[in-house]
Amino acid sequence: MVGKKIALHTAYPRQESSRSQKYLQMAVRTLCLSSCEFSQAGVALTQLPSVLTQLVLLWLPITEIEHTKRVCRRFRKLASNESLWALLFRRDFPGRWMSSDILASFQYRHRYQIERNWEKSRYLPHIIPTGSSWSLGGEIVMDDQRIVCELKGSALGIWNLQSAVFEQTFEGSPGNHIEYVINEGNLLISYDDTGLGGRVKVWNKTTGQKLWQNFCYPKLILDDGHLISAIGEGPIPNNSQIVFWDKWTGLQKRMIPAPNINSLTLMLEGPHLIFGNLEGVIKIYDKSLVTLVRELPAVPSSPVTCFIVSKEELIAGYDNGIILVWNRQNGQLIKTLNEGLLNVSALTLQQNRLFATYASAVVCWDLPTEQALFKIEGVSGAWIDGDLLFVSKAESGAIEMRRCVNGALIRSLPGDPDVYSFVMHTNPERVFTRSKNGLMRIWNKRTGSLLQQFFNVDYGSVKEDRLLLVSEGKVEVRDFAAMIKV
């Protein structure tokens, strides 16, 4: 039993300031004194076997571990051991990826400095000059080198992220608004709303030449050399079709009839193209042969709003609130889930638990028993991050952090009453939220404390350790990982 307990502490050392931890810190401090005021406990630490000494070090804060290097040659060797630093990395930065090609001590110090930069708001700013041409709240795409953003007249502009120099403009259509942008290799693809549907435009990013454009419904899918979307004759998709365009030339390569399609349900899953329509029918096509593989009938006469697929099942949500579970192999209906709510807007599957977002609630279903495990009402949105469930409360404006396993409340991130707030990004250490009133906040994920907040934010984006803000006509990228000396 002792061996098992030691192994447990090695993998999951305690983080709270317990009595045992304070005792160990005191013992280590006495060993680090320049005088001979050593405590009995401190002397005992120097006589422990190396394995046990390493366990002791794992109980200490990183500053105390650094101090132990001054105790003696043996402690200096133990505190410099790379296996110890690998355990410290997993202890202090759970969820972060470690490279096997780089020293664990280097990775720890690098990540540690980045975290201090976030806490102290230290960063390298990149101010992007926009002038009067910037379209506030427009679509932005950021990669390692460039920022692509919407200009007035539904045009697109590219800025170099490092030099903040404007590089290129791509023509737009006055009166339209760009809904989203796909930055794919040498191609730049945009979808803008025309009021009677939408339009896709494709540019060569290197030359700036517009390659082609066409009218289509929302939802674009890139697949090898094709761009897939649904087209029709107007905003109502009575005679709609799914087309496969050559992504470089815009030539139509394949076509699938899809009357009354809900284009937002269009999904590519391996060799199959799956979509639902406004009558409640779901169709599965072979994307290469363009042949119908299976049709799932409209059991509820209600539009398909969303669905997800697993290896064996297809789970569909409908506008009338019913959820159906189908066998993907034979098309048989397996289960029907109904909680008496309306409009299933999103589905997420975690093992045997299904999280369904309705118009005003979130329900967690146990699929084997078809029972609702818990229900959270008064919700205007929900997001899942690993084993955490974030729900936006409609009345209070707060965002609640709950456990996926039982819905238990962990903590609440305060908001403004009757102001819709949502989670825009999460990482292992932080939660980024935005509100409809332009308030953006950064929270400590472990403690729930507010780290930073920004007002009048029109657009925000997070990519690794860079934060992009569009506020009052200014575009700024804050790089928290720059200029770090390890």
PDB file of C-alpha atoms in Angstrom, residues 56 76 184 190 227 241 248 312 348 352 400:
ATOM      1  CA  VAL A  56       9.654  15.609  -1.301  1.00  0.00           C
ATOM      2  CA  ARG A  76      21.943  20.191  -6.613  1.00  0.00           C
ATOM      3  CA  GLU A 184      -5.806  27.713 -46.936  1.00  0.00           C
ATOM      4  CA  SER A 190     -14.453  34.175 -48.231  1.00  0.00           C
ATOM      5  CA  LEU A 227     -14.709  23.124 -52.397  1.00  0.00           C
ATOM      6  CA  GLN A 241     -28.107  20.950 -54.911  1.00  0.00           C
ATOM      7  CA  TRP A 248      -8.666  26.564 -58.205  1.00  0.00           C
ATOM      8  CA  GLU A 312     -21.441   3.043 -35.125  1.00  0.00           C
ATOM      9  CA  THR A 348     -21.642  16.786 -28.179  1.00  0.00           C
ATOM     10  CA  ASN A 352     -21.686   7.295 -23.481  1.00  0.00           C
ATOM     11  CA  GLU A 400     -20.883  28.817 -14.928  1.00  0.00           C
TER      12      GLU A 400
END
